[in-house]
Amino acid sequence: MCTYQTTTLNVEGSGKGAEGWFPVSDATVYFDHPVHATADHTLNVDLINPSRGASARVALELDPSSARALAEAILRTLDTIPAGLR
Amino acid sequence: MSDAMRAETVQITGYQGDPIEAYLAQSLDGTPTGGVVVIHHMPGYDEAAKEITRRFAAYGYLAICPNLYFREAPGASPDDAAAAARAGGGVPDDRLVGDIDGAASYLRSFGSSNGKIATIGYCSGGRQSFLAACSLSIDAAVDCYGAFVVAPPPEGLPISVEPIVHLAKNLSCPLLGLFGAEDQYPSPDEVAVLEQALTDAGKEYEFHMYEGAGHAFFNTDRTSYRPEAARDGWQRIWEFFGRTLSTN
């Protein structure tokens, strides 16, 4: 099935795409059919910069448990940052 | 019948006169034949969509697949274009109808066209095939597991589609529907609602619901592929087009 479930948010930072580094301005997160992964559905993240065209994109397709582990690792890492660096 | 074929990227005129990219495949047999507009799935104008388009040409039809995401991402790879279209809320219905109309007109302009046109769509394209058949004067339509014909998308999603089952009364041609019994988008209950709407409107339709198959059972490079359902589905399509796109 197509879930179509999509979350979009603004982000600030950089990503490395097919043509090198670029500033990312937006992210979309959705659970749907992957393009490359073999599972029927994956948690997909696109870090994009629409002002630079559709190819300015860093894409991830992760199985649900991997995506959750990654999210928890990100939060755990952020929680350990000294207050002065946040 | 000759099995020679030509396939290439072309430019057609879409909604509001916009030039858009399309993939054309045509049998070189020379016998007047029907045209098939292939509506790609949500992952976009990709290798699978082009392969399906060539398959129709291999069976003697004129076939074309318009790139519905061309405006968002001209020249981009299919997956990047699909991501851009998704982030933008998907393809608006009026634009879709205009692009399919442009593709149909393009096919009708060929000397090898017999003037008859069908649409076929997969996944989101299934809904769009039904929408096109309710909005344009065509000769046949195939809906392969199109979601959101009957039920709206879950709340909070950025895609801009509404249920269109109320358009059944405007259906201009016979409709072939191919669905998986284990699919939830559309669920068998939703398919039953569409079937009832078509019956109430006095429309000609033929639905097949495959046990053991879910969404995207035609898709050979996914684990959702169900060869028995796909094989029977393709046979139904050939019989349906043989009946509806023939001038005999």
PDB file of C-alpha atoms in Angstrom, chain B residues 31-126:
ATOM      1  CA  THR B  31      -1.768  -1.186 -38.872  1.00  0.00           C
ATOM      2  CA  PRO B  32      -4.116   1.422 -37.353  1.00  0.00           C
ATOM      3  CA  THR B  33      -4.320   0.746 -33.650  1.00  0.00           C
ATOM      4  CA  GLY B  34      -5.603   2.085 -30.364  1.00  0.00           C
ATOM      5  CA  GLY B  35      -3.615   4.353 -28.074  1.00  0.00           C
ATOM      6  CA  VAL B  36      -2.813   3.741 -24.415  1.00  0.00           C
ATOM      7  CA  VAL B  37      -1.908   6.541 -22.005  1.00  0.00           C
ATOM      8  CA  VAL B  38       0.106   5.032 -19.158  1.00  0.00           C
ATOM      9  CA  ILE B  39      -0.193   6.969 -15.898  1.00  0.00           C
ATOM     10  CA  HIS B  40       2.849   6.303 -13.750  1.00  0.00           C
ATOM     11  CA  HIS B  41       2.734   5.441 -10.073  1.00  0.00           C
ATOM     12  CA  MET B  42       3.612   7.821  -7.256  1.00  0.00           C
ATOM     13  CA  PRO B  43       7.343   6.925  -7.374  1.00  0.00           C
ATOM     14  CA  GLY B  44       7.324   8.612 -10.721  1.00  0.00           C
ATOM     15  CA  TYR B  45       8.277   8.444 -14.352  1.00  0.00           C
ATOM     16  CA  ASP B  46      10.726   5.643 -13.795  1.00  0.00           C
ATOM     17  CA  GLU B  47      12.158   2.585 -15.503  1.00  0.00           C
ATOM     18  CA  ALA B  48       9.152   0.476 -14.528  1.00  0.00           C
ATOM     19  CA  ALA B  49       6.717   2.968 -16.088  1.00  0.00           C
ATOM     20  CA  LYS B  50       8.725   3.051 -19.304  1.00  0.00           C
ATOM     21  CA  GLU B  51       8.900  -0.738 -19.397  1.00  0.00           C
ATOM     22  CA  ILE B  52       5.114  -0.943 -19.110  1.00  0.00           C
ATOM     23  CA  THR B  53       4.785   1.600 -21.915  1.00  0.00           C
ATOM     24  CA  ARG B  54       7.004  -0.506 -24.175  1.00  0.00           C
ATOM     25  CA  ARG B  55       4.969  -3.569 -23.281  1.00  0.00           C
ATOM     26  CA  PHE B  56       1.857  -2.007 -24.795  1.00  0.00           C
ATOM     27  CA  ALA B  57       3.776  -1.213 -27.970  1.00  0.00           C
ATOM     28  CA  ALA B  58       4.993  -4.811 -28.073  1.00  0.00           C
ATOM     29  CA  TYR B  59       1.351  -5.836 -28.148  1.00  0.00           C
ATOM     30  CA  GLY B  60       0.713  -3.535 -31.085  1.00  0.00           C
ATOM     31  CA  TYR B  61      -0.592  -0.397 -29.379  1.00  0.00           C
ATOM     32  CA  LEU B  62       0.526   3.211 -29.531  1.00  0.00           C
ATOM     33  CA  ALA B  63       1.559   4.002 -25.980  1.00  0.00           C
ATOM     34  CA  ILE B  64       2.686   7.082 -24.122  1.00  0.00           C
ATOM     35  CA  CYS B  65       3.596   7.860 -20.535  1.00  0.00           C
ATOM     36  CA  PRO B  66       3.594  11.571 -19.675  1.00  0.00           C
ATOM     37  CA  ASN B  67       6.019  12.691 -16.981  1.00  0.00           C
ATOM     38  CA  LEU B  68       3.544  14.110 -14.482  1.00  0.00           C
ATOM     39  CA  TYR B  69       6.377  15.545 -12.375  1.00  0.00           C
ATOM     40  CA  PHE B  70       8.145  17.323 -15.234  1.00  0.00           C
ATOM     41  CA  ARG B  71       7.155  20.789 -14.057  1.00  0.00           C
ATOM     42  CA  GLU B  72       8.538  20.235 -10.554  1.00  0.00           C
ATOM     43  CA  ALA B  73      11.782  18.724 -11.726  1.00  0.00           C
ATOM     44  CA  PRO B  74      12.684  19.014 -15.404  1.00  0.00           C
ATOM     45  CA  GLY B  75      15.662  16.817 -16.159  1.00  0.00           C
ATOM     46  CA  ALA B  76      15.899  15.389 -12.645  1.00  0.00           C
ATOM     47  CA  SER B  77      16.174  11.684 -11.946  1.00  0.00           C
ATOM     48  CA  PRO B  78      12.772  10.012 -11.358  1.00  0.00           C
ATOM     49  CA  ASP B  79      13.301   9.522  -7.632  1.00  0.00           C
ATOM     50  CA  ASP B  80      14.363  13.136  -7.086  1.00  0.00           C
ATOM     51  CA  ALA B  81      11.375  14.320  -9.126  1.00  0.00           C
ATOM     52  CA  ALA B  82       9.004  12.120  -7.122  1.00  0.00           C
ATOM     53  CA  ALA B  83      10.435  13.496  -3.871  1.00  0.00           C
ATOM     54  CA  ALA B  84       9.950  17.059  -5.120  1.00  0.00           C
ATOM     55  CA  ALA B  85       6.365  16.320  -6.187  1.00  0.00           C
ATOM     56  CA  ARG B  86       5.618  14.717  -2.831  1.00  0.00           C
ATOM     57  CA  ALA B  87       7.064  17.677  -0.926  1.00  0.00           C
ATOM     58  CA  GLY B  88       4.877  19.943  -3.032  1.00  0.00           C
ATOM     59  CA  GLY B  89       1.665  18.077  -2.268  1.00  0.00           C
ATOM     60  CA  GLY B  90       1.382  15.870  -5.336  1.00  0.00           C
ATOM     61  CA  VAL B  91      -0.194  16.471  -8.739  1.00  0.00           C
ATOM     62  CA  PRO B  92      -3.345  18.653  -8.754  1.00  0.00           C
ATOM     63  CA  ASP B  93      -6.328  16.890 -10.329  1.00  0.00           C
ATOM     64  CA  ASP B  94      -7.048  19.567 -12.943  1.00  0.00           C
ATOM     65  CA  ARG B  95      -3.444  19.526 -14.101  1.00  0.00           C
ATOM     66  CA  LEU B  96      -3.522  15.736 -14.343  1.00  0.00           C
ATOM     67  CA  VAL B  97      -6.605  15.783 -16.516  1.00  0.00           C
ATOM     68  CA  GLY B  98      -5.035  18.402 -18.785  1.00  0.00           C
ATOM     69  CA  ASP B  99      -1.853  16.389 -19.158  1.00  0.00           C
ATOM     70  CA  ILE B 100      -3.743  13.180 -19.981  1.00  0.00           C
ATOM     71  CA  ASP B 101      -5.870  15.076 -22.486  1.00  0.00           C
ATOM     72  CA  GLY B 102      -2.683  16.356 -24.116  1.00  0.00           C
ATOM     73  CA  ALA B 103      -1.200  12.860 -24.247  1.00  0.00           C
ATOM     74  CA  ALA B 104      -4.398  11.457 -25.779  1.00  0.00           C
ATOM     75  CA  SER B 105      -4.484  14.197 -28.423  1.00  0.00           C
ATOM     76  CA  TYR B 106      -0.847  13.517 -29.224  1.00  0.00           C
ATOM     77  CA  LEU B 107      -1.571   9.829 -29.839  1.00  0.00           C
ATOM     78  CA  ARG B 108      -4.667  10.567 -31.923  1.00  0.00           C
ATOM     79  CA  SER B 109      -2.517  12.716 -34.238  1.00  0.00           C
ATOM     80  CA  PHE B 110      -0.568   9.683 -35.440  1.00  0.00           C
ATOM     81  CA  GLY B 111      -1.399   8.217 -38.815  1.00  0.00           C
ATOM     82  CA  SER B 112      -1.287   4.808 -37.183  1.00  0.00           C
ATOM     83  CA  SER B 113      -3.953   5.769 -34.621  1.00  0.00           C
ATOM     84  CA  ASN B 114      -7.437   4.330 -35.046  1.00  0.00           C
ATOM     85  CA  GLY B 115      -8.721   7.202 -32.895  1.00  0.00           C
ATOM     86  CA  LYS B 116      -9.431   5.112 -29.799  1.00  0.00           C
ATOM     87  CA  ILE B 117      -7.778   5.916 -26.492  1.00  0.00           C
ATOM     88  CA  ALA B 118      -7.443   4.119 -23.169  1.00  0.00           C
ATOM     89  CA  THR B 119      -5.865   5.141 -19.903  1.00  0.00           C
ATOM     90  CA  ILE B 120      -4.208   2.802 -17.437  1.00  0.00           C
ATOM     91  CA  GLY B 121      -2.726   3.771 -14.098  1.00  0.00           C
ATOM     92  CA  TYR B 122      -1.098   2.106 -11.160  1.00  0.00           C
ATOM     93  CA  CYS B 123      -1.194   3.100  -7.484  1.00  0.00           C
ATOM     94  CA  SER B 124      -1.949   6.863  -7.431  1.00  0.00           C
ATOM     95  CA  GLY B 125      -2.232   6.511 -11.216  1.00  0.00           C
ATOM     96  CA  GLY B 126      -5.186   4.151 -10.729  1.00  0.00           C
TER      97      GLY B 126
END
